Amino acid sequence: AQTVTQSQPEMSVQEAETVTLSCTYDTSESDYYLFWYKQPPSRQMILVIRQEAYKQQNATENRFSVNFQKAAKSFSLKISDSQLGDAAMYFCAYRKIFGNEKLTFGTGTRLTIIP
Amino acid sequence: EAGVAQSPRYKIIEKRQSVAFWCNPISGHATLYWYQQILGQGPKLLIQFQNNGVVDDSQLPKDRFSAERLKGVDSTLKIQPAKLEDSAVYLCASSLVTSGRQNEQFFGPGTRLTVL
């Protein structure tokens, strides 16, 4: 079974600074998707960034980028120029690409932005 | 494009009562998911529908939880009778297809259930 681990329950960062959230996972699949979702207090899960395992290039979306280390099964999220609106729970998630597979989530990291 | 709609947003009930949640997915999305998110944890899949058929309900406590998706569109999740440990946020999500590279899941705002 696939597992996703987020070892940082809480993180904080000064506004405009950079922060990195960690995630590790376990799978026997060779191709899969990894995601970072943001969940603000409104509770709606918002997709931040997606990485496909067979692509070696790390995904980037504006201020958000990932460091994907396939051999180490590590998938960290870097947020640059942190803004107050980035404050939220961040969840790392895994999904197989083919087959009826659900999203498997980690336990989340609560990110606080310090003005 | 309208997103995934859920109601109610909040619900408070006594244990042993019943409760129902409603979800309206994005128009045209064939696949619908119900997730349970207990405080301090990530969401866990309860049930997955492809159109109006069940694809995966292995994590659904079938002695008390039931779900249906009539006509392959809206879905209802019911708990009867509720237990204290059912207190959680219930998230509905939908996707265009079930698997493959186009399977991005879009989430609704969730229903927060408190069982007293």
Short mmCIF file of C-alpha atoms in Angstrom, two decimals, chain A residues 24-97:
data_model
loop_
_atom_site.label_atom_id
_atom_site.label_comp_id
_atom_site.label_asym_id
_atom_site.label_seq_id
_atom_site.Cartn_x
_atom_site.Cartn_y
_atom_site.Cartn_z
CA THR A 24 8.24 11.43 1.73
CA TYR A 25 6.26 8.58 0.25
CA ASP A 26 6.43 4.88 -0.35
CA THR A 27 5.30 3.05 -3.47
CA SER A 28 6.28 0.15 -5.67
CA GLU A 29 4.94 1.84 -8.80
CA SER A 30 7.30 3.33 -11.37
CA ASP A 31 4.96 6.02 -12.67
CA TYR A 32 2.60 8.05 -10.55
CA TYR A 33 1.54 11.57 -9.68
CA LEU A 34 2.51 13.60 -6.63
CA PHE A 35 0.59 16.67 -5.55
CA TRP A 36 0.66 19.49 -3.08
CA TYR A 37 -2.74 20.74 -2.00
CA LYS A 38 -3.49 23.85 0.03
CA GLN A 39 -6.42 23.87 2.48
CA PRO A 40 -7.22 27.32 3.90
CA PRO A 41 -9.66 27.77 6.82
CA SER A 42 -12.49 27.71 4.29
CA ARG A 43 -11.65 23.96 4.01
CA GLN A 44 -11.66 23.81 0.21
CA MET A 45 -8.73 21.79 -1.12
CA ILE A 46 -6.86 23.73 -3.79
CA LEU A 47 -4.30 22.11 -6.05
CA VAL A 48 -0.98 23.96 -5.78
CA ILE A 49 1.33 21.90 -7.94
CA ARG A 50 1.59 18.49 -9.58
CA GLN A 51 4.59 16.34 -10.50
CA GLU A 52 4.56 13.29 -12.73
CA ALA A 53 7.13 10.73 -11.65
CA TYR A 54 8.57 10.00 -15.07
CA LYS A 55 9.41 13.67 -15.64
CA GLN A 56 12.81 14.50 -14.23
CA GLN A 57 12.29 18.24 -14.39
CA ASN A 58 10.89 19.69 -11.18
CA ALA A 59 7.49 21.34 -11.53
CA THR A 60 7.08 25.06 -10.90
CA GLU A 61 4.00 27.27 -10.60
CA ASN A 62 4.86 30.93 -10.05
CA ARG A 63 6.21 31.17 -6.48
CA PHE A 64 5.78 27.44 -5.84
CA SER A 65 8.31 24.83 -6.88
CA VAL A 66 9.10 21.25 -5.92
CA ASN A 67 12.25 19.26 -5.34
CA PHE A 68 11.41 15.76 -6.56
CA GLN A 69 13.94 13.07 -5.68
CA LYS A 70 12.52 9.85 -7.10
CA ALA A 71 15.18 7.49 -5.79
CA ALA A 72 14.86 8.91 -2.29
CA LYS A 73 11.03 9.06 -2.61
CA SER A 74 11.11 12.66 -1.47
CA PHE A 75 8.88 15.48 -2.70
CA SER A 76 9.33 18.86 -1.02
CA LEU A 77 7.49 22.11 -1.72
CA LYS A 78 9.31 25.44 -1.78
CA ILE A 79 7.32 28.63 -1.41
CA SER A 80 9.25 31.75 -2.37
CA ASP A 81 8.37 35.32 -1.40
CA SER A 82 5.81 34.06 1.15
CA GLN A 83 2.59 36.05 1.36
CA LEU A 84 -0.05 36.28 4.07
CA GLY A 85 -2.47 34.45 1.78
CA ASP A 86 -0.19 31.42 1.79
CA ALA A 87 -1.19 30.64 5.38
CA ALA A 88 -3.00 27.29 5.30
CA MET A 89 -2.68 23.55 5.80
CA TYR A 90 -0.60 21.96 3.08
CA PHE A 91 -1.10 18.33 2.15
CA CYS A 92 1.16 16.14 0.09
CA ALA A 93 -0.71 13.48 -1.90
CA TYR A 94 0.03 10.52 -4.15
CA ARG A 95 -1.94 8.84 -6.90
CA LYS A 96 -1.26 6.09 -9.37
CA ILE A 97 -1.73 7.22 -12.95
#
